[in-house]
Amino acid sequence: MSGPRLSGNGLRHLAVRSLIVALLASAAGAQTPSRAVRYAGLTLTEALLDLQRRGLRILFTSEVVKPEMRVTAEPTAAFEREILDQLLEPHGLIAQPGPKDSLVVVARPVDPAATGIRGTVTEGTNGRPLADVQVLIPGTGLETASAEDGTFSLPAVPPGEHSLEARQPGFVVERLADVQVVAGRFTDVSFELVPVAVPLDEIVVTPSRISLLRSDPTAVMSFDKEEIIALPHLGDELFRAFTLLPGVSGNELSASFHIRGGRSDEVLVMLDQLELFEPFHLRDFSDAQSIIAPKAIAEVDLILGGFPARFGDRMGGVLDMKTATPVSGRHNHLGVSILTAQAGGAGGFGEGKGDWLGVARYGNLELIKYYLDAEEDPEFWDAFGKLEGQLGASNRLGARVLRAEDRLGFAKVEDGDPEEAQTAYGSSYTWLTHQALLSSNLFVDSVLSVGRVDRDRRAGEIDEGEQEFVLRDERVLDVVGLKQDWSYKPGRDRHYLRWGFDLRSLDTDYDYFNIRGIEDPLDEIRSEPIVGSTTFRESFTSEQYSLYLTDKIRLWLPLTVEVGLRYDEHSISEDRDLSPRVNLVAAAGERGTVRAAWGHFFQSQRLYELQVEDGETDFLQAELTEQSALGYEHKYRSGSILSLNLYHRDIQDPRPRYENAFEPVDPFPEVAPDRIRIAPERSTARGAELFLRGPAGDRFDWWLSYTYARVEDEIEGRDVPRGIDQPHSLSADFAYRITDHWTFNLAFRYHTGWPTTAVMGELEEDDEGELEPVPVFGPLYDERLPDYHRLDLRASRQWQLRGGKLSFFVDVQNVYDRKNVSGFDIDFEFEVGVGVDDQVTVIPNEETWGGIVPSFGVEWEF
């Protein structure tokens, strides 16, 4: 069967028509949109490979098209070439013509300053523009502040997705996630900040409160952990850095400190709600180290005065420490410095219902020899552990243990005369804690504790065959305690009630003996004879009861008042003391705050504080201090912070104290020839503390502190400055972050020289008619040592490694080798055969603190 036949012209027409159809079909096939693949969610690399399979000749490298680049929005274009442009644009990329009809993916050539984020910040409740709001991209160092009209601009932001935050004191932090930045363009955003409704229990009414180791928005003087660690301080003993702060003083060797001219024992030291009775190692060397490793501490509040009624039986200040709560996972650390070696770990268990923490530390203070040119070789160790667990939704139970020991010993023979000393101190604390949420507004915190503090000091010295002194000092303190703190907040948030009790039973054993036979011209200044003996062996038991009640009242929005009352009873001294206290805080304009405090603060003589080594065998009644304080704080729009605090302390019935007049550090001070008794009828302390902190910068931070202060004792009608009186003191700190991992810190400190007593000499005939030098003392503490100043530096570096973080620091104390005088070793010289009218030469040999003291340390966290 045959089909229809076509002529030649018909064949030609059919061929042309078929060719046209084929070309059109080919063209259509090349540009036909396909809906088989969705690009949103794919990496940019996967999307470009799919376009290659569809016929586009795309050339690119992983240096330009990075693996982390991802397609966030589905392209809307119909054809592959347009789809390609839409895929590349959010990442700042374009496709340029390449060889052999290819398309080469390259970065869009743009001005970085033309890429960024801009917008406005307003108050959400009324739409008012907010100025000086910190707008930042966390973790990048990119930040700016809003202008007076609430607008801001953040240029030079890398293309891609970013999280953006707006922060302003008094407002809830607002975060915008997935802010898309396109190269060559500014992305517009807006923030509406909501004012923070500060709960009444979080309002701080206490003036002169310093928050350490954490960033606390309620405290103007707040230093986070990185800032405190970056401060120059010898080894890893953070307490040494406290003397940079306003109102705090101390000597170079000591980790203990004085608050506003008070004795160091006037500071209440708390750790996780338990008072530490002896919180320092090496008591014979001016409390050279604290007994708790800084690595275990997460938060510190240092209150310089006017503290609430829940704190009591100390009248100077409060150091309130809280240990770290482990985050998820397990964390360990190893560290070594010139002073200590430590190891520790923390973690959780029970599917997040419990956690544990442990830190142990050993130290051998070779630098003591450098400071004092001493023969002693002190060493110490301490360990802390805690275990906590959640019991249901409303109860939490915990257990903590702290143990500390230190020893010091030496023995030598010089010119045939032996000298030896052995001392040992120990502290043990074990306590159980229980927190219970009884209702939505009622909470109780309970602590049951046992503790022991002991000492054993033995020493002897023979000079030219004669016994100079023999000493034996054994003491043991045992303590059992129970305390509870209750808090109740009614529903209207107008009152916040706190009340509680603290019960303690203390038992102490004393066994003390010394013989003194030292002959020295300075014997005349001693309040007790240098030749003689002291023997005391006794046991004491005492009960202590404390009750307190406070009510924090929001009178109206800008003003909050806390009134409190405390009762303390001590059976050994028959003290029954009632302490009223009032604190208030009020807003002073948009950025200012005024705080004030008044109250009575008692301090009893504890069972273990009897100074039998100086002949004191009777317990004295509690000291009373009436304190008043006024503080003003201001946060400037630039980010600078100003704090000014005024205070006055009137100390009634101050306890007699014993001091060494010329040498501040002596392992056995009670047998030193310059031991004096100071018994004032009354004492006063007053001062003004100024603190100024500059605005936080990307790389540079600074703060400055100046204090004018006087502390004086009234003795026989004369106002006598205390041995630590320093009318003028200045501290300054400058921190520079060289890179994200390198930090360099300089700290300068200055204070007026501490008081000293003038010594002259004359010749007198003894009972045998021979001339001997006799000291003649000027008025007590009527002269001063040279002014004290020094510059310290610390450089630290961190490395983020695959297995953890490695940290290193090098610290140099007293960079320019200032010879700061600590005291005198006084000699008397005269010529044999001269008359009694001739002058005796008094040679005050200056003793200084250490010169340049370098230290270093390294820590591995994993």
mmCIF file of C-alpha atoms in Angstrom, residues 185-405:
data_model
loop_
_atom_site.group_PDB
_atom_site.id
_atom_site.type_symbol
_atom_site.label_atom_id
_atom_site.label_comp_id
_atom_site.label_asym_id
_atom_site.label_seq_id
_atom_site.Cartn_x
_atom_site.Cartn_y
_atom_site.Cartn_z
ATOM 1 C CA ARG A 185 22.843 47.314 51.111
ATOM 2 C CA PHE A 186 21.611 48.362 54.565
ATOM 3 C CA THR A 187 18.991 46.154 56.185
ATOM 4 C CA ASP A 188 16.296 48.092 58.082
ATOM 5 C CA VAL A 189 15.084 46.844 61.475
ATOM 6 C CA SER A 190 13.279 48.272 64.495
ATOM 7 C CA PHE A 191 13.364 47.566 68.237
ATOM 8 C CA GLU A 192 10.630 48.194 70.787
ATOM 9 C CA LEU A 193 12.089 47.852 74.288
ATOM 10 C CA VAL A 194 9.930 46.994 77.257
ATOM 11 C CA PRO A 195 10.835 48.492 80.666
ATOM 12 C CA VAL A 196 11.986 45.997 83.278
ATOM 13 C CA ALA A 197 9.590 45.561 86.138
ATOM 14 C CA VAL A 198 12.225 45.025 88.852
ATOM 15 C CA PRO A 199 10.897 42.639 91.509
ATOM 16 C CA LEU A 200 10.995 44.082 94.994
ATOM 17 C CA ASP A 201 13.319 41.345 96.250
ATOM 18 C CA GLU A 202 15.927 42.305 93.640
ATOM 19 C CA ILE A 203 16.045 46.011 94.499
ATOM 20 C CA VAL A 204 19.367 46.796 96.211
ATOM 21 C CA VAL A 205 18.972 49.270 99.054
ATOM 22 C CA THR A 206 22.517 48.967 100.445
ATOM 23 C CA PRO A 207 25.029 51.693 99.569
ATOM 24 C CA SER A 208 28.682 50.812 98.912
ATOM 25 C CA ARG A 209 28.035 47.363 97.490
ATOM 26 C CA ILE A 210 30.585 45.962 95.039
ATOM 27 C CA SER A 211 29.661 43.000 92.850
ATOM 28 C CA LEU A 212 32.557 40.786 91.770
ATOM 29 C CA LEU A 213 33.046 37.842 89.392
ATOM 30 C CA ARG A 214 29.747 38.458 87.619
ATOM 31 C CA SER A 215 28.079 41.188 85.622
ATOM 32 C CA ASP A 216 25.363 42.543 87.921
ATOM 33 C CA PRO A 217 23.061 45.201 86.429
ATOM 34 C CA THR A 218 21.856 46.162 89.934
ATOM 35 C CA ALA A 219 25.363 47.222 91.051
ATOM 36 C CA VAL A 220 27.162 50.257 89.651
ATOM 37 C CA MET A 221 30.520 48.932 90.846
ATOM 38 C CA SER A 222 30.343 45.567 89.095
ATOM 39 C CA PHE A 223 33.280 43.551 87.785
ATOM 40 C CA ASP A 224 32.728 40.317 85.908
ATOM 41 C CA LYS A 225 35.019 37.302 86.230
ATOM 42 C CA GLU A 226 37.139 38.188 83.226
ATOM 43 C CA GLU A 227 37.741 41.709 84.573
ATOM 44 C CA ILE A 228 38.779 40.459 88.020
ATOM 45 C CA ILE A 229 41.055 37.750 86.631
ATOM 46 C CA ALA A 230 42.697 40.312 84.335
ATOM 47 C CA LEU A 231 43.578 42.565 87.300
ATOM 48 C CA PRO A 232 47.211 42.255 88.384
ATOM 49 C CA HIS A 233 47.431 40.144 91.538
ATOM 50 C CA LEU A 234 50.108 37.853 92.893
ATOM 51 C CA GLY A 235 49.559 34.265 91.734
ATOM 52 C CA ASP A 236 45.909 33.233 91.619
ATOM 53 C CA GLU A 237 44.847 34.860 94.932
ATOM 54 C CA LEU A 238 41.956 37.099 93.904
ATOM 55 C CA PHE A 239 41.590 38.582 97.404
ATOM 56 C CA ARG A 240 44.810 40.524 96.804
ATOM 57 C CA ALA A 241 43.066 42.474 94.044
ATOM 58 C CA PHE A 242 40.429 43.782 96.495
ATOM 59 C CA THR A 243 42.753 46.506 97.816
ATOM 60 C CA LEU A 244 42.396 48.270 94.463
ATOM 61 C CA LEU A 245 38.745 48.930 95.300
ATOM 62 C CA PRO A 246 37.515 52.074 97.089
ATOM 63 C CA GLY A 247 37.336 51.764 100.862
ATOM 64 C CA VAL A 248 39.538 48.647 101.012
ATOM 65 C CA SER A 249 43.143 48.592 102.263
ATOM 66 C CA GLY A 250 45.798 46.038 103.156
ATOM 67 C CA ASN A 251 49.491 45.275 103.013
ATOM 68 C CA GLU A 252 51.366 43.599 100.159
ATOM 69 C CA LEU A 253 51.827 40.265 101.883
ATOM 70 C CA SER A 254 48.317 39.706 103.154
ATOM 71 C CA ALA A 255 45.222 38.330 101.472
ATOM 72 C CA SER A 256 43.097 39.708 104.316
ATOM 73 C CA PHE A 257 42.012 43.323 104.153
ATOM 74 C CA HIS A 258 40.558 46.240 106.083
ATOM 75 C CA ILE A 259 37.282 47.969 105.271
ATOM 76 C CA ARG A 260 37.088 51.697 105.970
ATOM 77 C CA GLY A 261 39.840 51.631 108.571
ATOM 78 C CA GLY A 262 38.450 48.737 110.606
ATOM 79 C CA ARG A 263 40.350 45.699 111.832
ATOM 80 C CA SER A 264 40.505 42.747 109.487
ATOM 81 C CA ASP A 265 38.449 40.655 111.963
ATOM 82 C CA GLU A 266 35.552 43.106 111.524
ATOM 83 C CA VAL A 267 34.757 41.593 108.104
ATOM 84 C CA LEU A 268 32.109 38.870 108.044
ATOM 85 C CA VAL A 269 33.278 36.214 105.560
ATOM 86 C CA MET A 270 30.506 33.960 104.194
ATOM 87 C CA LEU A 271 30.681 30.987 101.831
ATOM 88 C CA ASP A 272 27.386 29.543 100.627
ATOM 89 C CA GLN A 273 25.572 30.946 103.708
ATOM 90 C CA LEU A 274 28.132 29.649 106.221
ATOM 91 C CA GLU A 275 30.464 31.935 108.176
ATOM 92 C CA LEU A 276 34.156 31.036 107.923
ATOM 93 C CA PHE A 277 35.779 31.790 111.295
ATOM 94 C CA GLU A 278 39.395 31.566 110.104
ATOM 95 C CA PRO A 279 39.231 32.171 106.321
ATOM 96 C CA PHE A 280 42.982 32.558 105.691
ATOM 97 C CA HIS A 281 46.098 30.420 105.532
ATOM 98 C CA LEU A 282 49.406 31.256 107.240
ATOM 99 C CA ARG A 283 48.229 33.373 110.144
ATOM 100 C CA ASP A 284 51.865 33.827 111.205
ATOM 101 C CA PHE A 285 52.537 35.686 107.962
ATOM 102 C CA SER A 286 49.728 38.198 107.902
ATOM 103 C CA ASP A 287 47.085 35.844 106.428
ATOM 104 C CA ALA A 288 49.027 35.327 103.216
ATOM 105 C CA GLN A 289 46.409 33.214 101.374
ATOM 106 C CA SER A 290 42.666 32.534 101.533
ATOM 107 C CA ILE A 291 41.459 28.994 102.270
ATOM 108 C CA ILE A 292 39.081 28.766 99.303
ATOM 109 C CA ALA A 293 40.388 28.408 95.757
ATOM 110 C CA PRO A 294 39.098 31.226 93.520
ATOM 111 C CA LYS A 295 38.191 28.623 90.880
ATOM 112 C CA ALA A 296 35.389 27.384 93.135
ATOM 113 C CA ILE A 297 33.808 30.838 93.533
ATOM 114 C CA ALA A 298 31.167 32.110 91.119
ATOM 115 C CA GLU A 299 29.843 35.262 92.811
ATOM 116 C CA VAL A 300 31.150 37.718 95.403
ATOM 117 C CA ASP A 301 29.333 40.622 97.047
ATOM 118 C CA LEU A 302 31.551 42.979 99.035
ATOM 119 C CA ILE A 303 29.480 45.288 101.246
ATOM 120 C CA LEU A 304 31.483 48.129 102.769
ATOM 121 C CA GLY A 305 28.921 49.164 105.369
ATOM 122 C CA GLY A 306 25.233 49.634 106.094
ATOM 123 C CA PHE A 307 24.500 45.960 105.454
ATOM 124 C CA PRO A 308 21.036 44.469 106.116
ATOM 125 C CA ALA A 309 19.961 42.917 109.417
ATOM 126 C CA ARG A 310 20.372 39.350 108.154
ATOM 127 C CA PHE A 311 24.131 39.867 108.543
ATOM 128 C CA GLY A 312 25.358 40.325 112.077
ATOM 129 C CA ASP A 313 27.948 40.009 114.849
ATOM 130 C CA ARG A 314 30.561 41.797 112.702
ATOM 131 C CA MET A 315 30.610 45.579 112.391
ATOM 132 C CA GLY A 316 32.948 46.375 109.482
ATOM 133 C CA GLY A 317 31.661 44.808 106.273
ATOM 134 C CA VAL A 318 30.549 41.623 104.561
ATOM 135 C CA LEU A 319 32.305 39.401 102.041
ATOM 136 C CA ASP A 320 29.543 37.113 100.771
ATOM 137 C CA MET A 321 30.765 34.373 98.396
ATOM 138 C CA LYS A 322 28.769 31.811 96.436
ATOM 139 C CA THR A 323 30.336 28.784 94.802
ATOM 140 C CA ALA A 324 29.864 27.841 91.176
ATOM 141 C CA THR A 325 26.924 25.785 89.933
ATOM 142 C CA PRO A 326 28.090 23.508 87.105
ATOM 143 C CA VAL A 327 26.542 23.920 83.684
ATOM 144 C CA SER A 328 25.573 20.941 81.540
ATOM 145 C CA GLY A 329 28.276 18.384 80.841
ATOM 146 C CA ARG A 330 31.477 17.671 82.690
ATOM 147 C CA HIS A 331 34.239 20.239 83.121
ATOM 148 C CA ASN A 332 37.736 19.752 84.520
ATOM 149 C CA HIS A 333 40.716 21.988 85.050
ATOM 150 C CA LEU A 334 44.388 21.745 85.952
ATOM 151 C CA GLY A 335 46.430 24.775 86.912
ATOM 152 C CA VAL A 336 49.850 25.681 88.189
ATOM 153 C CA SER A 337 51.336 29.040 89.181
ATOM 154 C CA ILE A 338 54.396 30.235 91.020
ATOM 155 C CA LEU A 339 52.471 29.934 94.295
ATOM 156 C CA THR A 340 50.011 27.068 93.866
ATOM 157 C CA ALA A 341 49.034 23.964 91.940
ATOM 158 C CA GLN A 342 45.375 22.996 91.697
ATOM 159 C CA ALA A 343 42.995 20.544 90.086
ATOM 160 C CA GLY A 344 39.244 20.318 89.990
ATOM 161 C CA GLY A 345 36.142 19.274 88.158
ATOM 162 C CA ALA A 346 32.399 19.783 87.988
ATOM 163 C CA GLY A 347 29.460 18.112 86.341
ATOM 164 C CA GLY A 348 25.897 16.906 86.599
ATOM 165 C CA PHE A 349 24.068 13.651 87.188
ATOM 166 C CA GLY A 350 20.558 12.273 87.328
ATOM 167 C CA GLU A 351 19.445 13.752 84.010
ATOM 168 C CA GLY A 352 20.200 17.272 85.157
ATOM 169 C CA LYS A 353 18.648 16.942 88.623
ATOM 170 C CA GLY A 354 21.960 17.040 90.458
ATOM 171 C CA ASP A 355 25.415 18.528 90.200
ATOM 172 C CA TRP A 356 28.814 18.248 91.867
ATOM 173 C CA LEU A 357 31.958 20.359 92.158
ATOM 174 C CA GLY A 358 35.407 19.738 93.625
ATOM 175 C CA VAL A 359 38.613 21.793 93.806
ATOM 176 C CA ALA A 360 41.898 20.949 95.553
ATOM 177 C CA ARG A 361 44.949 23.201 95.845
ATOM 178 C CA TYR A 362 48.489 22.965 97.219
ATOM 179 C CA GLY A 363 50.882 25.852 97.765
ATOM 180 C CA ASN A 364 54.431 26.462 98.920
ATOM 181 C CA LEU A 365 55.042 30.158 99.354
ATOM 182 C CA GLU A 366 58.669 30.524 98.438
ATOM 183 C CA LEU A 367 58.011 34.214 97.847
ATOM 184 C CA ILE A 368 57.659 34.670 101.607
ATOM 185 C CA LYS A 369 61.433 34.332 101.821
ATOM 186 C CA TYR A 370 61.828 37.012 99.179
ATOM 187 C CA TYR A 371 59.545 39.400 101.022
ATOM 188 C CA LEU A 372 60.911 38.941 104.516
ATOM 189 C CA ASP A 373 64.358 37.435 104.013
ATOM 190 C CA ALA A 374 63.045 34.641 106.222
ATOM 191 C CA GLU A 375 64.253 31.138 106.968
ATOM 192 C CA GLU A 376 60.746 29.696 107.163
ATOM 193 C CA ASP A 377 59.344 27.433 104.480
ATOM 194 C CA PRO A 378 55.533 27.713 104.668
ATOM 195 C CA GLU A 379 53.185 25.390 102.809
ATOM 196 C CA PHE A 380 49.442 24.887 102.711
ATOM 197 C CA TRP A 381 46.658 22.933 101.067
ATOM 198 C CA ASP A 382 42.882 23.215 100.869
ATOM 199 C CA ALA A 383 40.034 21.285 99.284
ATOM 200 C CA PHE A 384 36.380 22.081 98.696
ATOM 201 C CA GLY A 385 33.594 19.833 97.445
ATOM 202 C CA LYS A 386 29.859 20.077 97.087
ATOM 203 C CA LEU A 387 27.026 17.842 95.969
ATOM 204 C CA GLU A 388 23.502 19.110 95.261
ATOM 205 C CA GLY A 389 20.327 17.495 94.000
ATOM 206 C CA GLN A 390 16.753 18.450 93.199
ATOM 207 C CA LEU A 391 14.112 16.622 95.257
ATOM 208 C CA GLY A 392 10.919 17.075 93.340
ATOM 209 C CA ALA A 393 9.848 20.403 91.989
ATOM 210 C CA SER A 394 10.110 22.394 95.230
ATOM 211 C CA ASN A 395 13.064 21.079 97.246
ATOM 212 C CA ARG A 396 16.819 21.091 96.805
ATOM 213 C CA LEU A 397 19.304 19.363 99.107
ATOM 214 C CA GLY A 398 23.054 19.946 99.230
ATOM 215 C CA ALA A 399 26.198 18.971 101.137
ATOM 216 C CA ARG A 400 29.497 20.848 101.286
ATOM 217 C CA VAL A 401 32.925 20.163 102.767
ATOM 218 C CA LEU A 402 35.866 22.547 103.164
ATOM 219 C CA ARG A 403 39.206 21.509 104.661
ATOM 220 C CA ALA A 404 42.334 23.656 104.933
ATOM 221 C CA GLU A 405 45.739 23.131 106.559
#
